[in-house]
Amino acid sequence: MLDHCSISHKGGAVLWSRSFTPAARTLAASAQSPVNSLIREALIEGRTSEEKYDKDGYAIKWTFLNEMELIFVVAYQRILQLTYIDDLLEAIKTLFLKMFEPFLTTFVASLHAVSSTTITTAKSLPVGAANWDFRTVFQSWDRVFDQVLKGLEAKAASERSSRLKAPAAAIETPPADDSSVAPTLSSERAVDEQAISRNVAAMKSKMRGGSQRAVGRKGAKNGGYSSGYGTASGNELPNIMFDSSDTPGKKKASKVMRKWGDQAPTESDMASLDFSYTSESTSTTGNQSANWKELVDEASLGVRGRDGSYEVKDWEFTEKGDLVSQTLATVGKQPGKPEKTTMGTLGSMFARLTGGKVLTDEDLKPILATMKEHLMKKNVAKDIADRVCDGVGKNLVGKKIGGFTSIKSSFQEALGASLTQILTPKTSTDVMQAIRTKLASPLSSTSVRSPYTMAFVGVNGVGKSTNLSKVCFWLIQNRLKVLIAACDTFRSGAVEQLRVHVRNLSMLTNDSPDLNRGSVELYEKGYGKDAAGIAKEAIAYAKENEFDVVLIDTAGRMQDNEPLMKALAKLVAINTPDKIIFVGEALVGNEAVDQLTKFDRALRDFSAAGSGGSIKGRGIDGMLVTKWDTVDDKVGAALSMTYVTGQPILFVGCGQTYTDLKQLRVANVVDALLAD
Amino acid sequence: MASPTPDVISIAAPLSLSSSLIAATAFVLALIAVYVYTRLKSRVKASDILILGASDAGKTAILSSLVYDHALPTHTSLQTNFSVVALPNAKRPWRVVDVPGHPRMRDQFREFLPQAKAVVFVVDVSTVARNGLLVAEHLHQVLHAITSLPPTQPTPLLLLLAHKSDLLTSSATSTAPQVAVTRLTTILERELEKRRVSQANGVGVEGLGEEESEEMGGLECAGAGPFKFAEWDGGEVTIIGSWVDVDRSDKSINEKEKVGTEIQSGLQDLRSWIEQLS
Ligand SMILES: Nc1nc2c(ncn2[C@@H]2O[C@H](COP(=O)(O)OP(=O)(O)OP(=O)(O)O)[C@@H](O)[C@H]2O)c(=O)[nH]1
Ligand SMILES: [Mg+2]
């Protein structure tokens, strides 16, 4: 069902991973692995607060364990609507921390040397490679993971089948409850994932009501061991009994293990767990170790007591079961919510040991609200302010802050880092370098070199033509021969406006004493004609006459006007400009999100459709933000635009003259956004 | 007993005042001394080795080999790693700083440059033919940053690491690491030369705001010819080949045995280079 699961450190080291198919394994080892895509395209861009990330048919879900800087990732085929992934992530997160906390603490410390003199930390560790034998340390994890996964899969399967078979008969619940469950049966196929999980949650709570009673009875008899789910009618449901700690030499356990087939079950799971624990934690001992052993003992007792008793009443796990089922039970009870109790106590324990404070959701709530408000005052779109701040919060929960740092300052620091990351371009913004590179390397097929083309797109009245002229001026100053293609064949006056600009620019360049200067020409075909065609002709003309750069001016259009958006996509698909530049106003607030999302999507979708869908459509490559001088420090639009597209702001227009074109300095924008 | 009180006050007050003043001054002086001392110390002591390079070049794999004695599988780093590496024959332990190579994060290296004893720029030689332009852009930024350090700060040594040389095949006359070194040198020198030429062409880029008004240098060479690492003005450049064998969990035990010895040889030159740093 799953394709890949991994547990890794934010610094990049993978502690444990498993691929479930050979294809997934090959993919996981490559640079294009789902985890890498998740990090590069979502996490680094501040999309941490999102629920799910889709890539190449995969759905990827993740969770952070910030106290250990770990990321837990699960990738599965998107068409499978797996309902248990959140539970799985929470369960493995809790268990992994419980089992390996001392080792993880040492490991994280080894990646946070303050100076080369903090060798003390490293020295206090037992020396030798054996200590860092990650495989041995995490050996016991494979089995635990299998158990968790099997348990949750079985649980999900039983939930599915219990919904298919008459639930009223199957579950000992009052009939009143069933009315809400029944409708899901008819619309089974059609319900979306959310609806399914809602129903599941609803059902869980109902079933739990029954289960608790059953367990109460059973628990006294057999040491409180969990039991499977069975229907009263005795249907042969898959045995979803959760035998998590039953591995010590039990028949059923070995069957389970063989199915997974990665290693033969050892003599005793317990022994191996104990072994791994002691071998890894020579430096740290404490309560946790005792706790863990207690739990294991309890669990194995439970197993012994369970022998022979096959009275399956319910799939719910008891409170007194082993560690695995206990954890599962807790995650099951709080669907979608992090497992508070265990994590909370562990967290505070951690804090007490080391001094300082562990940040909780509660701590962050007020500061999150203030900072969202603050960003919105800076004209960041509401949606973006929410997502950015929530993302930062997600990265902070569980983190320990020093005794002298306030929550506010640590949040602001993290926010600053995140904003810097979002605003810093992921591709080069050196347009001049790109132009020179293209001009220096002619296509091998033709001896004629092709010009560098830029298309300027955007909504009406944002200053496309004016700023295109500024870019043109800059290019001319750099001695390039520029052709402007007047492809706004829609708005009356558009062509004339460009004519004026070209005349001005020509005059300016003619005044310059430099003989080897740049120049500009206008390519126009009047109004009403097909813009894509004119652009094509212009590029051909530019090629013949050895122009260096073609700037394509397009008609402004509203993002909701589908025919016009399609026309724009056609222009892009036919002419494949080197850069598609979205021109937007710095004044734009919440609208920014809608504009950019729709422009980007329309360009991608429609230009891909033109090529038969085989080629991925082209989106926006960068932005030019106009009227920058009018917003003072309310520079939020810069953040909104970069966040939505993931693309850089190439230029900002900041005045009325041709020289009023600047590049952005990320640090300045971040400072302005954070300034009070 | 009531009468002497004013006297006591009149005498004691100035005394205590002056003594507390002295104490305060001494305290402040001590603070300043400590501050200056730590500043001096931190300036003089360059104790870091920076590992830079493009994303997926192999930086974290190298770090984990140095620290944990075997290369862990990795994914794109989200944050910088700082580890202490104490090689048996090294003059001292070094702090190795692995800065993520993603373009959105790689600029963070500037923060660590002042304490850097050495900069190791890792290049994935199996893809450098394709990514030459992007790698050169990144390297150019690093070279520029190194040459723009204020004179009071020690200039870090530069090592170019032709990494993943296990993915190249050795030729009749040279081993795979040698092939890797040649490839890296040829491609990056060519790409850096292109950058130098395009900038040196007359006026260069016409200023656009603050960012571009400062022309990016760092590519000056001693000779008049094209860019050569051997003639770089910023200092000596060492280029060596390397590779690690990543310890993936799906390998058999036999393969694992082999891995142990390979790691030794794959990073041997890098280790030796670190060991001679002082
Ligand atoms: N064949 C081969 N693969 C290597 C070698 N070194 C690293 N790799 C692989 O290259 C990939 C990238 O290595 P990383 O160490 O994560 O790269 P990085 O430079 O840290 O990348 P960022 O963290 O994104 O900056 C991983 O899949 C490694 O397993 C090598 O010497 N040979
Ligand atoms: Mg890395």
Tab-separated table of N, CA, C and O in Angstrom, chain A residues 438-450 543:
chain	number	residue	atom	x	y	z
A	438	LYS	N	22.857	32.996	-23.762
A	438	LYS	CA	22.094	32.519	-24.913
A	438	LYS	C	22.699	33.045	-26.216
A	438	LYS	O	22.821	32.311	-27.197
A	439	LEU	N	23.083	34.304	-26.216
A	439	LEU	CA	23.625	34.884	-27.445
A	439	LEU	C	24.977	34.271	-27.800
A	439	LEU	O	25.325	34.151	-28.968
A	440	ALA	N	25.713	33.856	-26.767
A	440	ALA	CA	27.045	33.303	-27.024
A	440	ALA	C	26.984	31.884	-27.557
A	440	ALA	O	27.929	31.401	-28.161
A	441	SER	N	25.869	31.208	-27.323
A	441	SER	CA	25.799	29.814	-27.774
A	441	SER	C	24.670	29.631	-28.768
A	441	SER	O	23.547	29.343	-28.381
A	442	PRO	N	24.947	29.810	-30.039
A	442	PRO	CA	23.905	29.643	-31.048
A	442	PRO	C	23.482	28.181	-31.148
A	442	PRO	O	24.261	27.295	-30.834
A	443	LEU	N	22.260	27.968	-31.533
A	443	LEU	CA	21.772	26.606	-31.715
A	443	LEU	C	22.638	25.920	-32.755
A	443	LEU	O	22.997	26.515	-33.773
A	444	SER	N	22.954	24.688	-32.479
A	444	SER	CA	23.869	23.996	-33.376
A	444	SER	C	23.246	23.761	-34.748
A	444	SER	O	23.933	23.723	-35.757
A	445	SER	N	21.925	23.629	-34.783
A	445	SER	CA	21.271	23.280	-36.044
A	445	SER	C	21.321	24.433	-37.041
A	445	SER	O	21.538	24.235	-38.232
A	446	THR	N	21.116	25.635	-36.542
A	446	THR	CA	21.109	26.770	-37.462
A	446	THR	C	22.322	27.642	-37.220
A	446	THR	O	22.828	27.726	-36.111
A	447	SER	N	22.731	28.279	-38.236
A	447	SER	CA	23.859	29.179	-38.063
A	447	SER	C	23.380	30.540	-37.562
A	447	SER	O	24.137	31.320	-37.021
A	448	VAL	N	22.084	30.787	-37.722
A	448	VAL	CA	21.526	32.055	-37.250
A	448	VAL	C	21.255	31.938	-35.761
A	448	VAL	O	20.607	31.001	-35.312
A	449	ARG	N	21.718	32.880	-35.017
A	449	ARG	CA	21.447	32.815	-33.585
A	449	ARG	C	20.064	33.416	-33.326
A	449	ARG	O	19.624	34.351	-34.005
A	450	SER	N	19.390	32.837	-32.317
A	450	SER	CA	18.063	33.378	-32.042
A	450	SER	C	18.136	34.368	-30.900
A	450	SER	O	18.977	34.246	-30.011
A	543	LYS	N	15.341	37.652	-35.727
A	543	LYS	CA	16.382	36.676	-36.059
A	543	LYS	C	17.100	37.116	-37.332
A	543	LYS	O	18.328	37.147	-37.389
